[in-house]
Structure formats: C-alpha cells, structure tokens
PDB file of C-alpha atoms in Angstrom:
ATOM      1  CA  UNK A 156      30.949  16.837 -18.983  1.00 88.00           C
ATOM      2  CA  UNK A 157      32.750  16.218 -16.394  1.00 93.00           C
ATOM      3  CA  UNK A 158      35.985  16.726 -16.320  1.00 94.00           C
ATOM      4  CA  UNK A 159      38.510  14.601 -13.873  1.00 93.00           C
ATOM      5  CA  UNK A 160      41.161  16.159 -13.551  1.00 92.00           C
ATOM      6  CA  UNK A 161      44.668  13.541 -12.650  1.00 89.00           C
ATOM      7  CA  UNK A 162      47.938  16.280 -13.005  1.00 88.00           C
ATOM      8  CA  UNK A 163      48.411  19.459 -15.090  1.00 88.00           C
ATOM      9  CA  UNK A 164      46.874  19.355 -18.246  1.00 88.00           C
ATOM     10  CA  UNK A 165      46.170  15.882 -18.011  1.00 90.00           C
ATOM     11  CA  UNK A 166      42.625  15.168 -17.375  1.00 93.00           C
ATOM     12  CA  UNK A 167      39.473  12.172 -18.444  1.00 95.00           C
ATOM     13  CA  UNK A 168      36.036  14.053 -19.891  1.00 96.00           C
ATOM     14  CA  UNK A 169      33.237  12.296 -19.027  1.00 96.00           C
ATOM     15  CA  UNK A 170      29.609  12.767 -20.851  1.00 96.00           C
ATOM     16  CA  UNK A 171      26.790  10.601 -19.280  1.00 96.00           C
ATOM     17  CA  UNK A 172      25.309   9.329 -22.878  1.00 96.00           C
ATOM     18  CA  UNK A 173      21.961   7.362 -21.152  1.00 95.00           C
ATOM     19  CA  UNK A 174      20.407   5.054 -18.829  1.00 95.00           C
ATOM     20  CA  UNK A 175      19.392   1.351 -19.337  1.00 94.00           C
ATOM     21  CA  UNK A 176      17.881  -1.847 -17.433  1.00 92.00           C
ATOM     22  CA  UNK A 177      18.345  -4.832 -17.716  1.00 92.00           C
ATOM     23  CA  UNK A 178      15.413  -7.035 -15.368  1.00 90.00           C
ATOM     24  CA  UNK A 179      16.532  -9.719 -13.323  1.00 88.00           C
ATOM     25  CA  UNK A 180      14.894 -12.488 -10.720  1.00 83.00           C
ATOM     26  CA  UNK A 181      13.993  -9.582  -8.023  1.00 74.00           C
ATOM     27  CA  UNK A 182      17.314  -8.177  -8.502  1.00 87.00           C
ATOM     28  CA  UNK A 183      18.420  -5.763 -12.087  1.00 93.00           C
ATOM     29  CA  UNK A 184      20.841  -4.193 -13.548  1.00 95.00           C
ATOM     30  CA  UNK A 185      20.813  -1.170 -13.622  1.00 95.00           C
ATOM     31  CA  UNK A 186      23.717   0.667 -16.304  1.00 96.00           C
ATOM     32  CA  UNK A 187      24.805   3.967 -16.959  1.00 97.00           C
ATOM     33  CA  UNK A 188      27.305   4.848 -20.375  1.00 97.00           C
ATOM     34  CA  UNK A 189      29.146   7.208 -21.232  1.00 97.00           C
ATOM     35  CA  UNK A 190      31.102   8.939 -23.513  1.00 97.00           C
ATOM     36  CA  UNK A 191      34.661   8.827 -21.997  1.00 96.00           C
ATOM     37  CA  UNK A 192      37.400  11.093 -23.315  1.00 96.00           C
ATOM     38  CA  UNK A 193      41.204  10.687 -22.421  1.00 95.00           C
ATOM     39  CA  UNK A 194      42.721  14.256 -22.476  1.00 94.00           C
ATOM     40  CA  UNK A 195      46.384  14.626 -21.986  1.00 91.00           C
ATOM     41  CA  UNK A 196      46.369  10.964 -20.344  1.00 92.00           C
ATOM     42  CA  UNK A 197      49.941   8.895 -20.606  1.00 92.00           C
ATOM     43  CA  UNK A 198      49.591   6.810 -23.989  1.00 92.00           C
ATOM     44  CA  UNK A 199      50.091   3.186 -22.311  1.00 92.00           C
ATOM     45  CA  UNK A 200      48.146   4.010 -18.980  1.00 92.00           C
ATOM     46  CA  UNK A 201      45.030   2.352 -18.051  1.00 94.00           C
ATOM     47  CA  UNK A 202      41.620   3.984 -16.806  1.00 94.00           C
ATOM     48  CA  UNK A 203      39.875   2.081 -14.741  1.00 95.00           C
ATOM     49  CA  UNK A 204      36.656   4.243 -13.597  1.00 96.00           C
ATOM     50  CA  UNK A 205      34.239   3.974 -10.802  1.00 96.00           C
ATOM     51  CA  UNK A 206      31.783   5.480  -8.770  1.00 96.00           C
ATOM     52  CA  UNK A 207      28.690   5.425  -6.789  1.00 97.00           C
ATOM     53  CA  UNK A 208      25.231   6.035  -7.401  1.00 96.00           C
ATOM     54  CA  UNK A 209      22.454   7.910  -5.260  1.00 96.00           C
ATOM     55  CA  UNK A 210      18.947   9.700  -5.438  1.00 94.00           C
ATOM     56  CA  UNK A 211      19.820  13.452  -5.793  1.00 91.00           C
ATOM     57  CA  UNK A 212      16.433  15.075  -3.482  1.00 85.00           C
ATOM     58  CA  UNK A 213      17.280  12.579  -0.962  1.00 87.00           C
ATOM     59  CA  UNK A 214      20.626  11.198  -1.773  1.00 89.00           C
ATOM     60  CA  UNK A 215      19.187   8.222  -0.894  1.00 90.00           C
ATOM     61  CA  UNK A 216      22.099   5.383  -1.664  1.00 93.00           C
ATOM     62  CA  UNK A 217      21.592   2.882  -4.459  1.00 94.00           C
ATOM     63  CA  UNK A 218      24.287   1.147  -4.331  1.00 95.00           C
ATOM     64  CA  UNK A 219      28.008   1.180  -6.051  1.00 97.00           C
ATOM     65  CA  UNK A 220      28.827   1.663  -9.569  1.00 97.00           C
ATOM     66  CA  UNK A 221      31.933  -1.095 -11.519  1.00 96.00           C
ATOM     67  CA  UNK A 222      33.339  -0.664 -15.293  1.00 95.00           C
ATOM     68  CA  UNK A 223      32.266  -3.453 -17.379  1.00 89.00           C
ATOM     69  CA  UNK A 224      35.772  -2.978 -18.871  1.00 92.00           C
ATOM     70  CA  UNK A 225      38.917  -0.787 -18.317  1.00 94.00           C
ATOM     71  CA  UNK A 226      39.713   1.898 -20.838  1.00 95.00           C
ATOM     72  CA  UNK A 227      43.625   1.932 -22.095  1.00 94.00           C
ATOM     73  CA  UNK A 228      44.780   5.365 -23.299  1.00 94.00           C
ATOM     74  CA  UNK A 229      45.988   4.993 -26.730  1.00 93.00           C
ATOM     75  CA  UNK A 230      47.350   6.987 -29.928  1.00 90.00           C
ATOM     76  CA  UNK A 231      45.172   5.453 -32.117  1.00 90.00           C
ATOM     77  CA  UNK A 232      42.625   4.396 -30.716  1.00 90.00           C
ATOM     78  CA  UNK A 233      39.658   6.599 -31.674  1.00 92.00           C
ATOM     79  CA  UNK A 234      37.408   8.655 -28.937  1.00 93.00           C
ATOM     80  CA  UNK A 235      35.173   9.825 -27.284  1.00 94.00           C
ATOM     81  CA  UNK A 236      35.084   5.860 -26.167  1.00 95.00           C
ATOM     82  CA  UNK A 237      31.479   3.873 -24.664  1.00 95.00           C
ATOM     83  CA  UNK A 238      32.910   3.962 -20.942  1.00 96.00           C
ATOM     84  CA  UNK A 239      29.136   1.316 -18.549  1.00 97.00           C
ATOM     85  CA  UNK A 240      29.099   1.682 -15.326  1.00 97.00           C
ATOM     86  CA  UNK A 241      26.810  -0.672 -13.352  1.00 97.00           C
ATOM     87  CA  UNK A 242      25.403  -1.318 -10.196  1.00 97.00           C
ATOM     88  CA  UNK A 243      22.320  -3.633  -8.941  1.00 95.00           C
ATOM     89  CA  UNK A 244      18.843  -2.411  -7.966  1.00 93.00           C
ATOM     90  CA  UNK A 245      16.064  -5.073  -6.418  1.00 89.00           C
ATOM     91  CA  UNK A 246      12.294  -4.012  -6.380  1.00 84.00           C
ATOM     92  CA  UNK A 247      12.714  -3.019  -2.878  1.00 82.00           C
ATOM     93  CA  UNK A 248      14.596   0.061  -3.572  1.00 87.00           C
ATOM     94  CA  UNK A 249      12.808   0.333  -7.149  1.00 86.00           C
ATOM     95  CA  UNK A 250       9.652   1.439  -4.669  1.00 80.00           C
ATOM     96  CA  UNK A 251      11.596   3.910  -3.513  1.00 83.00           C
ATOM     97  CA  UNK A 252      12.870   5.293  -6.668  1.00 87.00           C
ATOM     98  CA  UNK A 253      10.058   5.861  -8.601  1.00 82.00           C
ATOM     99  CA  UNK A 254       8.427   7.052  -5.001  1.00 78.00           C
ATOM    100  CA  UNK A 255      11.675   9.900  -4.750  1.00 83.00           C
ATOM    101  CA  UNK A 256      10.536  10.884  -8.602  1.00 83.00           C
ATOM    102  CA  UNK A 257       6.789  11.020  -7.794  1.00 78.00           C
ATOM    103  CA  UNK A 258       6.082  10.502 -11.613  1.00 79.00           C
ATOM    104  CA  UNK A 259       8.652  13.658 -12.598  1.00 86.00           C
ATOM    105  CA  UNK A 260      11.827  12.883 -13.792  1.00 91.00           C
ATOM    106  CA  UNK A 261      14.588  11.161 -12.592  1.00 92.00           C
ATOM    107  CA  UNK A 262      17.884  13.227 -11.064  1.00 95.00           C
ATOM    108  CA  UNK A 263      20.546  11.415 -10.071  1.00 96.00           C
ATOM    109  CA  UNK A 264      23.987  12.194  -8.518  1.00 97.00           C
ATOM    110  CA  UNK A 265      26.893  10.263  -9.155  1.00 97.00           C
ATOM    111  CA  UNK A 266      30.423   9.905  -7.793  1.00 96.00           C
ATOM    112  CA  UNK A 267      33.153   9.158 -10.190  1.00 97.00           C
ATOM    113  CA  UNK A 268      36.008   8.390  -9.299  1.00 96.00           C
ATOM    114  CA  UNK A 269      39.266   7.359 -11.575  1.00 95.00           C
ATOM    115  CA  UNK A 270      42.685   6.375 -11.318  1.00 94.00           C
ATOM    116  CA  UNK A 271      45.267   5.615 -13.335  1.00 92.00           C
ATOM    117  CA  UNK A 272      47.317   2.018 -13.871  1.00 91.00           C
ATOM    118  CA  UNK A 273      50.626   2.875 -15.837  1.00 89.00           C
ATOM    119  CA  UNK A 274      51.498   6.042 -15.126  1.00 85.00           C
ATOM    120  CA  UNK A 275      54.468   6.347 -13.491  1.00 80.00           C
ATOM    121  CA  UNK A 276      54.729   9.929 -14.957  1.00 80.00           C
ATOM    122  CA  UNK A 277      52.141  11.203 -12.477  1.00 82.00           C
ATOM    123  CA  UNK A 278      52.408  12.551  -8.846  1.00 81.00           C
ATOM    124  CA  UNK A 279      48.948  11.329  -8.048  1.00 83.00           C
ATOM    125  CA  UNK A 280      46.927   9.274 -10.733  1.00 89.00           C
ATOM    126  CA  UNK A 281      43.711   9.351  -9.187  1.00 91.00           C
ATOM    127  CA  UNK A 282      40.976  12.018  -8.665  1.00 93.00           C
ATOM    128  CA  UNK A 283      37.235  12.202  -8.247  1.00 95.00           C
ATOM    129  CA  UNK A 284      33.884  14.359  -9.737  1.00 96.00           C
ATOM    130  CA  UNK A 285      30.662  13.792  -9.016  1.00 96.00           C
ATOM    131  CA  UNK A 286      28.040  14.081 -11.920  1.00 96.00           C
ATOM    132  CA  UNK A 287      24.228  15.411 -11.590  1.00 96.00           C
ATOM    133  CA  UNK A 288      22.372  13.336 -14.708  1.00 94.00           C
ATOM    134  CA  UNK A 289      18.059  13.562 -15.343  1.00 95.00           C
ATOM    135  CA  UNK A 290      17.088  11.538 -17.130  1.00 94.00           C
ATOM    136  CA  UNK A 291      13.787  12.609 -18.347  1.00 92.00           C
ATOM    137  CA  UNK A 292      10.603  10.585 -17.314  1.00 88.00           C
ATOM    138  CA  UNK A 293       8.321   9.180 -19.476  1.00 88.00           C
ATOM    139  CA  UNK A 294      12.495   7.441 -21.109  1.00 90.00           C
ATOM    140  CA  UNK A 295      12.482   5.849 -16.787  1.00 90.00           C
ATOM    141  CA  UNK A 296       9.322   4.931 -16.952  1.00 85.00           C
ATOM    142  CA  UNK A 297       9.128   2.659 -19.634  1.00 86.00           C
ATOM    143  CA  UNK A 298      12.350   0.541 -17.542  1.00 88.00           C
ATOM    144  CA  UNK A 299      10.482   1.185 -15.108  1.00 85.00           C
ATOM    145  CA  UNK A 300       7.315  -1.061 -16.820  1.00 81.00           C
ATOM    146  CA  UNK A 301       9.867  -3.756 -17.753  1.00 82.00           C
ATOM    147  CA  UNK A 302      10.990  -3.618 -14.452  1.00 83.00           C
ATOM    148  CA  UNK A 303       8.085  -3.944 -12.659  1.00 73.00           C
ATOM    149  CA  UNK A 304       8.809  -1.573 -10.429  1.00 58.00           C
ATOM    150  CA  UNK A 305       4.960   0.543 -12.166  1.00 50.00           C
ATOM    151  CA  UNK A 306       3.427  -2.046  -9.876  1.00 52.00           C
ATOM    152  CA  UNK A 307       4.912  -1.715  -7.104  1.00 54.00           C
ATOM    153  CA  UNK A 308       3.117   0.330  -4.642  1.00 57.00           C
ATOM    154  CA  UNK A 309       5.430   2.096  -1.111  1.00 57.00           C
ATOM    155  CA  UNK A 310       3.481   1.732   1.894  1.00 64.00           C
ATOM    156  CA  UNK A 311       4.646   2.713   4.997  1.00 65.00           C
ATOM    157  CA  UNK A 312       2.751   1.954   8.083  1.00 68.00           C
ATOM    158  CA  UNK A 313       4.624   3.684  11.428  1.00 66.00           C
ATOM    159  CA  UNK A 314       4.996   0.813  14.146  1.00 65.00           C
ATOM    160  CA  UNK A 315       4.972   3.370  17.012  1.00 65.00           C
ATOM    161  CA  UNK A 316       8.370   3.933  19.840  1.00 59.00           C
ATOM    162  CA  UNK A 317       7.205   4.134  23.938  1.00 65.00           C
ATOM    163  CA  UNK A 318       4.624   1.890  24.845  1.00 74.00           C
ATOM    164  CA  UNK A 319       4.867  -1.284  23.303  1.00 76.00           C
ATOM    165  CA  UNK A 320       1.460  -2.898  24.935  1.00 79.00           C
ATOM    166  CA  UNK A 321      -0.252  -0.091  23.359  1.00 81.00           C
ATOM    167  CA  UNK A 322      -2.648  -0.688  20.920  1.00 80.00           C
ATOM    168  CA  UNK A 323      -1.460   1.328  17.434  1.00 79.00           C
ATOM    169  CA  UNK A 324       2.154  -0.872  18.806  1.00 81.00           C
ATOM    170  CA  UNK A 325      -0.150  -4.017  18.866  1.00 86.00           C
ATOM    171  CA  UNK A 326      -2.074  -3.461  15.603  1.00 84.00           C
ATOM    172  CA  UNK A 327       1.777  -2.364  13.569  1.00 83.00           C
ATOM    173  CA  UNK A 328       3.129  -5.801  14.796  1.00 87.00           C
ATOM    174  CA  UNK A 329       0.272  -7.722  13.782  1.00 90.00           C
ATOM    175  CA  UNK A 330       0.842  -6.325  10.739  1.00 88.00           C
ATOM    176  CA  UNK A 331       4.165  -6.918  10.334  1.00 88.00           C
ATOM    177  CA  UNK A 332       3.115 -10.878  11.630  1.00 90.00           C
ATOM    178  CA  UNK A 333       0.888 -11.133   8.686  1.00 89.00           C
ATOM    179  CA  UNK A 334       3.930  -9.946   5.809  1.00 84.00           C
ATOM    180  CA  UNK A 335       5.713 -12.366   7.850  1.00 86.00           C
ATOM    181  CA  UNK A 336       3.689 -14.689   6.939  1.00 87.00           C
ATOM    182  CA  UNK A 337       3.456 -13.688   3.671  1.00 82.00           C
ATOM    183  CA  UNK A 338       7.085 -14.453   3.328  1.00 77.00           C
ATOM    184  CA  UNK A 339       6.672 -17.800   4.393  1.00 81.00           C
ATOM    185  CA  UNK A 340       3.635 -19.319   1.939  1.00 83.00           C
ATOM    186  CA  UNK A 341       1.221 -19.122   5.460  1.00 88.00           C
ATOM    187  CA  UNK A 342      -1.450 -17.677   3.297  1.00 88.00           C
ATOM    188  CA  UNK A 343      -4.223 -18.468   5.572  1.00 89.00           C
ATOM    189  CA  UNK A 344      -2.420 -16.384   8.787  1.00 91.00           C
ATOM    190  CA  UNK A 345      -0.897 -13.749   6.512  1.00 91.00           C
ATOM    191  CA  UNK A 346      -5.449 -13.247   6.007  1.00 92.00           C
ATOM    192  CA  UNK A 347      -5.761 -13.915  10.019  1.00 92.00           C
ATOM    193  CA  UNK A 348      -3.052 -11.708  11.378  1.00 93.00           C
ATOM    194  CA  UNK A 349      -4.142  -8.408   8.751  1.00 92.00           C
ATOM    195  CA  UNK A 350      -7.972  -9.088   9.460  1.00 92.00           C
ATOM    196  CA  UNK A 351      -6.735  -8.849  14.049  1.00 92.00           C
ATOM    197  CA  UNK A 352      -3.874  -5.475  12.730  1.00 90.00           C
ATOM    198  CA  UNK A 353      -6.780  -3.780  10.937  1.00 89.00           C
ATOM    199  CA  UNK A 354      -9.224  -4.528  14.335  1.00 89.00           C
ATOM    200  CA  UNK A 355      -6.751  -2.976  16.515  1.00 86.00           C
ATOM    201  CA  UNK A 356      -7.246  -0.509  15.054  1.00 79.00           C
ATOM    202  CA  UNK A 357     -10.798   0.381  15.139  1.00 81.00           C
ATOM    203  CA  UNK A 358     -10.802   1.126  18.349  1.00 83.00           C
ATOM    204  CA  UNK A 359      -8.638   3.284  18.375  1.00 76.00           C
ATOM    205  CA  UNK A 360     -10.329   5.642  15.359  1.00 73.00           C
ATOM    206  CA  UNK A 361     -13.674   3.460  14.817  1.00 79.00           C
ATOM    207  CA  UNK A 362     -14.584   3.869  11.212  1.00 76.00           C
ATOM    208  CA  UNK A 363     -17.013   6.609  10.070  1.00 81.00           C
ATOM    209  CA  UNK A 364     -21.034   5.105  10.627  1.00 80.00           C
ATOM    210  CA  UNK A 365     -22.844   5.017   6.854  1.00 75.00           C
ATOM    211  CA  UNK A 366     -25.817   4.161   5.690  1.00 76.00           C
ATOM    212  CA  UNK A 367     -25.674  -0.137   3.633  1.00 73.00           C
ATOM    213  CA  UNK A 368     -28.553   0.340   1.186  1.00 72.00           C
ATOM    214  CA  UNK A 369     -27.813   4.545   0.384  1.00 70.00           C
ATOM    215  CA  UNK A 370     -25.779   3.951  -3.556  1.00 76.00           C
ATOM    216  CA  UNK A 371     -22.117   5.316  -2.972  1.00 75.00           C
ATOM    217  CA  UNK A 372     -22.818   7.668  -5.020  1.00 79.00           C
ATOM    218  CA  UNK A 373     -24.671   9.303  -1.826  1.00 82.00           C
ATOM    219  CA  UNK A 374     -21.384   8.709   0.286  1.00 85.00           C
ATOM    220  CA  UNK A 375     -19.244  11.579   1.358  1.00 85.00           C
ATOM    221  CA  UNK A 376     -14.995  10.765   1.090  1.00 86.00           C
ATOM    222  CA  UNK A 377     -15.203   9.242   4.922  1.00 85.00           C
ATOM    223  CA  UNK A 378     -18.057   7.002   4.234  1.00 86.00           C
ATOM    224  CA  UNK A 379     -16.655   5.669   0.898  1.00 87.00           C
ATOM    225  CA  UNK A 380     -13.745   4.564   3.207  1.00 87.00           C
ATOM    226  CA  UNK A 381     -15.978   3.764   6.210  1.00 87.00           C
ATOM    227  CA  UNK A 382     -17.189   0.842   3.291  1.00 87.00           C
ATOM    228  CA  UNK A 383     -13.900   0.114   2.120  1.00 89.00           C
ATOM    229  CA  UNK A 384     -12.513  -0.760   5.681  1.00 89.00           C
ATOM    230  CA  UNK A 385     -15.847  -3.493   5.722  1.00 89.00           C
ATOM    231  CA  UNK A 386     -15.380  -4.733   2.658  1.00 90.00           C
ATOM    232  CA  UNK A 387     -11.904  -6.333   3.130  1.00 91.00           C
ATOM    233  CA  UNK A 388     -12.740  -7.066   7.194  1.00 90.00           C
ATOM    234  CA  UNK A 389     -15.565  -9.417   5.154  1.00 87.00           C
ATOM    235  CA  UNK A 390     -13.023 -10.512   3.446  1.00 89.00           C
ATOM    236  CA  UNK A 391     -10.732 -10.922   5.525  1.00 88.00           C
ATOM    237  CA  UNK A 392     -12.867 -12.729   8.408  1.00 83.00           C
ATOM    238  CA  UNK A 393     -12.922 -16.146   6.527  1.00 73.00           C
ATOM    239  CA  UNK A 394      -9.717 -17.370   7.466  1.00 54.00           C
ATOM    240  CA  UNK A 395      -9.563 -19.011  10.724  1.00 59.00           C
ATOM    241  CA  UNK A 396     -13.178 -19.573  11.129  1.00 54.00           C
ATOM    242  CA  UNK A 397     -15.132 -21.861   9.055  1.00 57.00           C
ATOM    243  CA  UNK A 398     -18.465 -21.303  10.288  1.00 59.00           C
ATOM    244  CA  UNK A 399     -21.333 -22.625   7.525  1.00 62.00           C
ATOM    245  CA  UNK A 400     -20.493 -20.164   4.597  1.00 63.00           C
ATOM    246  CA  UNK A 401     -16.521 -19.806   5.305  1.00 61.00           C
ATOM    247  CA  UNK A 402     -15.738 -23.251   5.816  1.00 65.00           C
ATOM    248  CA  UNK A 403     -14.870 -23.549   1.852  1.00 69.00           C
ATOM    249  CA  UNK A 404     -12.720 -20.182   2.104  1.00 76.00           C
ATOM    250  CA  UNK A 405      -9.217 -20.852   0.651  1.00 82.00           C
ATOM    251  CA  UNK A 406      -6.746 -17.994   0.788  1.00 86.00           C
ATOM    252  CA  UNK A 407      -4.501 -18.555  -1.831  1.00 87.00           C
ATOM    253  CA  UNK A 408      -0.425 -16.401  -2.033  1.00 85.00           C
ATOM    254  CA  UNK A 409      -2.304 -14.145  -4.617  1.00 86.00           C
ATOM    255  CA  UNK A 410      -6.014 -13.565  -2.193  1.00 90.00           C
ATOM    256  CA  UNK A 411      -3.358 -12.932   0.707  1.00 89.00           C
ATOM    257  CA  UNK A 412      -0.981 -10.715  -0.311  1.00 88.00           C
ATOM    258  CA  UNK A 413      -4.579  -8.061  -1.607  1.00 91.00           C
ATOM    259  CA  UNK A 414      -6.110  -8.175   2.261  1.00 92.00           C
ATOM    260  CA  UNK A 415      -2.704  -7.514   3.627  1.00 91.00           C
ATOM    261  CA  UNK A 416      -1.691  -5.106   0.923  1.00 89.00           C
ATOM    262  CA  UNK A 417      -5.437  -3.112   1.061  1.00 90.00           C
ATOM    263  CA  UNK A 418      -5.017  -3.478   4.699  1.00 90.00           C
ATOM    264  CA  UNK A 419      -1.143  -1.468   4.983  1.00 87.00           C
ATOM    265  CA  UNK A 420      -3.184   0.817   2.397  1.00 86.00           C
ATOM    266  CA  UNK A 421      -6.079   1.616   5.863  1.00 86.00           C
ATOM    267  CA  UNK A 422      -3.581   1.762   8.148  1.00 82.00           C
ATOM    268  CA  UNK A 423      -1.149   4.228   6.276  1.00 79.00           C
ATOM    269  CA  UNK A 424      -4.114   6.761   6.353  1.00 76.00           C
ATOM    270  CA  UNK A 425      -4.711   6.193   9.774  1.00 68.00           C
ATOM    271  CA  UNK A 426      -4.973   9.384  12.210  1.00 55.00           C
ATOM    272  CA  UNK A 427      -1.836   9.285  13.984  1.00 54.00           C
ATOM    273  CA  UNK A 428      -2.249   9.482  17.648  1.00 43.00           C
TER     274      UNK A 428
END
C-alpha cells in the first residue's frame, strides 16, 4: 500500500490491484488498477490522480499515467474505490519490456501524483509518492501474448562510431537501408541491402569453413552458424541477379522481413572489431 500524505491526518491510500492490457493497431492501452481510500480528506473535495511508469531494473521510461476519472471524496460513498491509471505502449516498447523482463516477473516503478480540488482547508493540497509493483511472469505473459509481444525479437546491431568508411560502418548502413526499404514497401531492395550487409561483414570475419556433404549433427557450433549464414546468403542472392534460376524470384514483404531478420540476427552475434 502507498500512502500519499497531503496534510497532518489527511492522506490518500492507494493499493495496487491488477494490470490489464488492451491491444490496438501498433499502440496499446496499458492500465494499472488501484484501490483508493481517502483518509481525513475534506468531504466535497476531488482527488486528481496521475503519474508516470518506468521499468524497475533499468529505470527505462514507459509513459505518463492518466486517471480515467477523478475521485470525489464523499461521506456517503463506500471505500476503497477503483482508480484506473492508463498509458499507451507501442510494439517497440513492448519488445523492450520483454527484453528487460527476460522471462521473469515484470517489475514496475510507479510515480504517483495527487492533487485535491476544492480543499480550501488544506495549505498545499498536492503530493506525490512512489510505488513498486511486481506482476507475476505468467500473468504478464498472457497479456503480452494478446498484444503480440511474444513474437517480437529485439535485435540491436551496433553501428560503430569512428571511421564512417570502415567495412563495419558500411555494413551497418546497409542494414539500416534494408529496414528503410521494408518500411517503404520495397521488398526487393530490402533483400538486396541485407545481402550486401552480410557480404561486408564476411569481409571483416570470414565464416568458418565447413564440409557441405557432412551431416549437420557432425558439425560443431561455429560450423553450424557458418551453414546458416551460407543458407541466408543463398536465400537473399536472388534479388537483382535475374539469372536462369532466380529470374522468376519475387520477394514479398514477408519474405524480405524474414531475410532482414536473419541477417540482423547473424550480424548481432558477429565479433566486434
């Protein structure tokens, strides 16, 4: 329970109840439900509750919290009463939340703010406090699954500072170009730029050699990644080649997304210079 003290003997008690999520087209509604009990607050005043939401471990920002409605203080009402604080979270933020949670419980830090309207007897009718809440992993996972977060894989491929003409910087820019092409609906260009990014990284650290006729179970880990890299490169090599075999290749957006994701995943694990 969080007690937000507004004056001597006057406070608002807030107890976290549950988290809910409502999916939307790319942006989603995240709601925190609290049970609110006014103690010693002037009858007839109205509590305006707001806040901000962060990740507990990294202190990463999620969003501003707004109450769905004010909380009137009444002598006739029964308490506690529900207060719902909501924010909007997009798909990229969901991916970040999932990466921070790493399969465990979701731990959140809530900055709570309360201001009383119509409380003339109080000297300064505003206060704030912090609340730490934990949402059990299975409960949050059920919400994340509805929002589509469990099929989002966060990939961070460092674009190095320093020499802008280095092979590593060129490869990073090629991958960025592939992502822009995906956004613009240019699937063929996305596949081509992803392949060129992989070519540049291969020059930095050539893949480990492996024996193609050998069965996969006989290869070590490095050789299996080399085989995967070769397969991805082969898959992406149809773009703009138009030879006897690939002339009829037509990559759609889903094809291009798969290629770009595979290349990004391979580059992510590539040794740094």
